[in-house]
Amino acid sequence: MLTMNNITKVFRTDLVQTYALREFNLNVGEGEFVAVTGPSGSGKTTFLNIAGLLETFDGGSYSLDGEDVSHLNDKARSRFRNEKIGFIFQSFNLIPDLNLFDNVDVPLRYRGFNSSERKRRIEQSLEMVGLANRMKHLPSQLSGGQQQRVAIARALAGEPRFLLADEPTGNLDTKMAHSVMDLLKDINEKGTTIVMVTHDPSLAKQAKRNIYVRDGRVSELHEVAAFAEEESQTTAKASNG
Amino acid sequence: MWEIGPILRALMRNKVGAVLIAIQMAVTMCIIVNAVHIIVERKALMARESGIDEANSFYITSTGFAPDFNEQVTVQEDLDMLRRLPGVVSAIQINAIPISGGGWSQGLQTEPGAEHDGAYTAVYMVDEQGLKALDVELIAGENFSPTDVRWRERSQSDWPDQTIITKAMAENLFPDLPYQEVVGKTVYINDIEPIIIKGIIDKLQAPWIGWDILENSMLSPEKTLFSSSRYLIRTEPGRMNELMPQVEEMLAESNKGRIIRDPTSMPDTRERSYRSHGAMIKMLTVVMVVLTLVTALGIVGLASFSVNRRRKQIGTRRALGASQGAILRYFMVENFLISSVGVLLGAALTVGLNIYLVQAFSLARIEWYYLPLGMAILWMVGQLAVLGPAKRAADIAPATATRTV
């Protein structure tokens, strides 16, 4: 489904160049639910941006759903994102001036579906996240968890083969976070491949597979356990202190 | 694809900026369309031909002051000299100059008696060379002969028994007759004095450019003895500027008992007479340009603000599959919708202002096509103004969606 070989991403300024990803290799199979963890600045978000075709990269090759996407132009990347990738963002990224129906409609319009097809998909996806009865509400009238559900509905309405989630529970309380995770697991059970970037080891554990990123590289699996340990100690200290 | 519904709904939730821009566009359109209408009207007035050979004509005034100054002799000698001068096509003594702002008018009527209404006309007192000097064409009847021309004293109030009138005046006096048949008809001046119409000329404007009946003019076969004479001199093409100082010097030298003054070309006279129109056109043009610029800058400002405020939203749209073209189109459509409200409101305001101007200042009604033209121009201004901010929006990277700041 997703194959990255020796991906390199360099951010350059006049004075320095910083490697965000260095010889990054990853293979995600069809139907997997992969959690990508790692400390701040490790390159998780850069990986997510490149995986989601939101950013280009400087070296290596990347194929998604069997297609080499390394050299697509901006228009083709936009179309690819629209048709094959669903995005879930940490801060939901709903458009505040649009009601839920119109928010879910945004990617479908770019897809060029006719209005009846769009309506069917919007209703179906909002139904799936349990918000079909609030279609005319604005995002500001919903709780954080509900907003993330709308974002998930928006991501799913186009029936993508690949779902990218960027800290999907980062702005939610524990109860809502679990509810969103359960939803993601359900979606994965139905066959959608999910790659989720998260800081939270407990959430990462719920994925079928964990990837640990450090200094722009994928590290060995035992480091994942070490990271989980490190993070849980940090959390414990924070709660004791 | 055009997202008109969502854009409208989003605008309805953030109306203040959009409404202000729409109002600004409406006011701009209202003022621009009415200003263009006034400019076109003024330009049409300025483009009217006086009927004379303006490019090659000038006039000059001779005022006698010496006790032994004999005006009759002086005028005759002056005209002889002027007509012999190389480069002069013709020269006449004339009491008033077309479109100059000052002259004589009289009423002519087809029936004698004070109880009958007449038509007003400008009066030009000329001799038999009047048609040639004025460069007007005799389209019916005959020119004056030298014997028709008389001398008129300042205190004299009667009129010669013949006249030549413009075609417009003929049609005014005898609306039911073809102008050719007006030749030979008797009309009455000073209510009861009969005058026979000897000829019809094509066109000669009165001295007053604001007169409703500017084309009504009559030629009276007279030379004046008013102690001050004005000579109208028509030169060969391109020789006016060369002959003006020459004539001034020649006349001054020929008789020391008078003052020669105010040599004025007809192009200068036209410019002076229509100066207020010209100034009005310039002022309205400046107002239009400034208003359009202010409106365009307002649109640029609102759109730029909107783009900056919605950077994350635009990044999200890009992440969800919007191409750069789709983002560009979004802002162009948004502006088009705001502009549409503006120009529709502007069309109503334009008509309202025009109705007021028609009633208050007797302006003509706006032609219908000014409205769609004004709307199209304002739409275009809006689209051009929003293009820059829209392009900047389209350049926002999709990765902006994942940035936390």
XYZ file of C-alpha atoms in Angstrom, chain A:
241
model
C 0.000 0.000 0.000
C 2.672 2.512 1.114
C 6.351 2.035 0.308
C 8.992 4.602 1.142
C 12.573 3.898 0.144
C 15.434 6.050 1.397
C 13.280 9.143 1.639
C 15.278 12.247 2.504
C 13.820 15.605 3.392
C 16.070 18.556 4.044
C 14.993 21.974 5.273
C 17.472 24.583 4.141
C 18.078 28.115 5.300
C 20.919 30.436 4.328
C 22.983 29.210 7.252
C 22.043 25.619 7.961
C 20.423 22.603 6.457
C 18.428 20.289 8.677
C 17.602 16.718 7.791
C 14.003 16.110 8.810
C 14.023 12.638 7.289
C 17.174 10.702 6.419
C 17.059 7.457 4.424
C 13.602 6.842 5.740
C 12.262 3.410 4.838
C 8.800 2.135 5.526
C 6.421 -0.380 4.083
C 2.769 -0.392 5.110
C 0.607 -3.189 3.804
C -3.038 -3.149 2.754
C -5.409 -3.064 5.737
C -2.738 -2.303 8.318
C -3.226 0.075 11.233
C 0.186 1.566 11.904
C 0.997 3.968 14.700
C 4.022 6.187 14.181
C 5.525 7.416 17.408
C 8.631 9.313 18.356
C 9.789 12.321 20.313
C 9.134 15.903 19.264
C 11.261 16.927 16.306
C 11.896 13.333 15.297
C 10.318 13.821 11.865
C 6.868 12.345 12.481
C 4.979 15.293 11.016
C 7.355 15.536 8.055
C 6.768 11.841 7.427
C 3.013 12.416 7.621
C 3.197 15.370 5.238
C 5.204 13.394 2.726
C 3.032 10.300 3.123
C -0.043 12.444 2.531
C 1.548 14.175 -0.481
C 1.304 17.478 1.364
C 5.014 18.053 0.922
C 7.635 16.973 -1.569
C 10.900 15.290 -0.608
C 14.492 15.626 -1.717
C 15.626 12.053 -2.231
C 14.380 8.479 -2.395
C 11.205 7.072 -3.832
C 7.651 6.731 -2.659
C 4.845 4.651 -4.039
C 1.302 4.668 -2.789
C -1.422 2.233 -3.784
C 0.907 0.808 -6.405
C 1.678 4.139 -8.036
C 5.018 5.925 -7.922
C 4.058 9.331 -6.570
C 7.595 10.710 -6.287
C 7.375 13.032 -9.236
C 3.715 13.971 -9.534
C 2.995 17.621 -10.238
C 0.883 19.720 -7.901
C -2.363 19.105 -9.746
C -1.861 15.330 -9.855
C -0.894 15.296 -6.174
C -4.071 17.204 -5.344
C -6.162 14.700 -7.262
C -4.339 11.775 -5.646
C -4.906 13.205 -2.170
C -8.542 13.787 -2.936
C -9.245 10.343 -4.319
C -7.051 8.034 -2.264
C -6.142 9.682 1.033
C -8.303 10.703 3.945
C -6.875 13.134 6.497
C -7.648 13.491 10.168
C -5.954 16.432 11.850
C -5.111 17.030 15.483
C -7.126 20.241 15.623
C -9.877 18.842 13.395
C -9.425 21.592 10.758
C -13.138 21.978 10.161
C -14.154 25.120 8.344
C -15.856 27.229 11.007
C -18.203 29.087 8.627
C -19.643 25.907 7.135
C -22.133 23.563 8.750
C -21.333 19.862 9.121
C -22.963 18.962 5.826
C -20.901 21.543 3.925
C -17.731 20.581 5.790
C -18.035 16.958 4.775
C -18.963 18.126 1.298
C -15.642 19.969 0.765
C -13.508 17.067 -0.578
C -16.481 15.583 -2.439
C -16.929 18.780 -4.461
C -13.288 18.653 -5.497
C -13.901 15.061 -6.548
C -16.583 16.226 -8.965
C -19.426 14.022 -7.690
C -22.923 15.161 -8.584
C -25.081 16.620 -5.836
C -27.171 13.509 -5.170
C -24.067 11.342 -4.869
C -22.471 13.888 -2.554
C -25.604 14.031 -0.429
C -25.712 10.243 -0.139
C -22.069 10.029 0.917
C -22.335 12.923 3.381
C -25.389 11.439 5.062
C -23.833 7.994 5.147
C -20.535 9.173 6.650
C -22.180 11.426 9.232
C -24.476 8.543 10.092
C -21.449 6.354 10.635
C -19.939 8.770 13.156
C -23.307 9.265 14.845
C -23.881 12.879 13.839
C -26.468 12.544 11.071
C -28.968 14.490 13.125
C -26.664 17.521 13.443
C -25.874 18.184 9.798
C -26.976 21.812 9.931
C -24.944 22.593 13.028
C -21.792 24.641 12.884
C -18.550 23.129 14.231
C -18.588 25.651 17.064
C -21.810 24.078 18.309
C -20.112 20.710 18.848
C -17.751 19.287 21.446
C -14.145 18.500 20.508
C -14.889 14.804 20.201
C -17.861 15.477 17.968
C -15.774 17.811 15.811
C -13.170 15.101 15.369
C -15.943 12.700 14.409
C -17.031 15.148 11.739
C -13.445 15.340 10.541
C -13.401 11.549 10.363
C -16.680 11.589 8.438
C -15.129 14.107 6.053
C -12.078 11.886 5.641
C -14.206 8.818 4.984
C -16.853 10.330 2.718
C -14.615 9.952 -0.315
C -14.041 6.275 0.585
C -10.250 6.584 0.588
C -7.988 3.526 0.579
C -5.625 5.169 2.998
C -6.297 7.215 6.110
C -3.655 9.477 7.630
C -4.290 10.667 11.163
C -2.157 13.354 12.775
C -2.497 13.116 16.569
C -6.229 12.480 16.128
C -6.869 12.473 19.864
C -4.334 15.138 20.794
C -6.982 17.743 21.606
C -9.477 15.406 23.260
C -10.032 14.203 26.789
C -9.451 10.532 27.577
C -13.048 9.434 27.138
C -13.425 11.139 23.802
C -9.974 9.930 22.735
C -11.013 6.328 23.351
C -14.225 6.849 21.491
C -12.339 8.237 18.476
C -9.820 5.390 18.666
C -12.640 2.858 18.717
C -14.053 4.510 15.623
C -10.688 4.349 13.866
C -10.334 0.700 14.763
C -13.789 -0.001 13.341
C -12.837 1.800 10.146
C -9.639 -0.249 9.929
C -11.595 -3.451 10.527
C -13.645 -2.592 7.461
C -10.476 -2.586 5.349
C -9.150 0.972 5.318
C -5.399 1.252 5.827
C -4.585 3.701 8.614
C -1.334 5.402 9.506
C -1.591 7.381 12.715
C 1.030 9.717 14.135
C 0.792 10.015 17.897
C 2.698 10.967 21.003
C 0.531 8.748 23.154
C 1.999 5.249 23.658
C -1.273 3.925 25.029
C -3.013 4.877 21.806
C -0.117 3.578 19.739
C -0.520 0.223 21.465
C -4.024 -0.042 20.085
C -2.674 -0.016 16.545
C -1.756 -3.329 14.906
C 1.791 -2.189 14.378
C 4.054 0.473 15.847
C 6.812 2.394 14.118
C 9.263 4.457 16.066
C 10.881 7.463 14.429
C 13.997 9.083 15.786
C 16.254 11.644 14.098
C 14.382 11.241 10.869
C 14.830 7.498 10.660
C 12.712 4.470 11.457
C 14.268 2.791 14.469
C 14.216 -0.752 15.665
C 11.132 -2.078 17.373
C 12.672 -2.455 20.839
C 13.037 1.294 20.906
C 9.292 1.552 20.716
C 9.020 -0.190 24.046
C 11.686 2.098 25.484
C 9.806 5.137 24.196
C 6.576 3.828 25.688
C 8.319 3.373 29.013
C 9.887 6.843 28.823
C 6.588 8.490 27.969
C 4.678 6.676 30.731
C 7.300 7.769 33.294
C 7.025 11.354 32.085
C 3.256 11.170 32.395
C 3.492 9.655 35.892
C 5.902 12.358 37.052
C 3.653 15.019 35.667
C 0.625 13.624 37.508
C 2.565 13.197 40.793
C 4.128 16.614 40.575
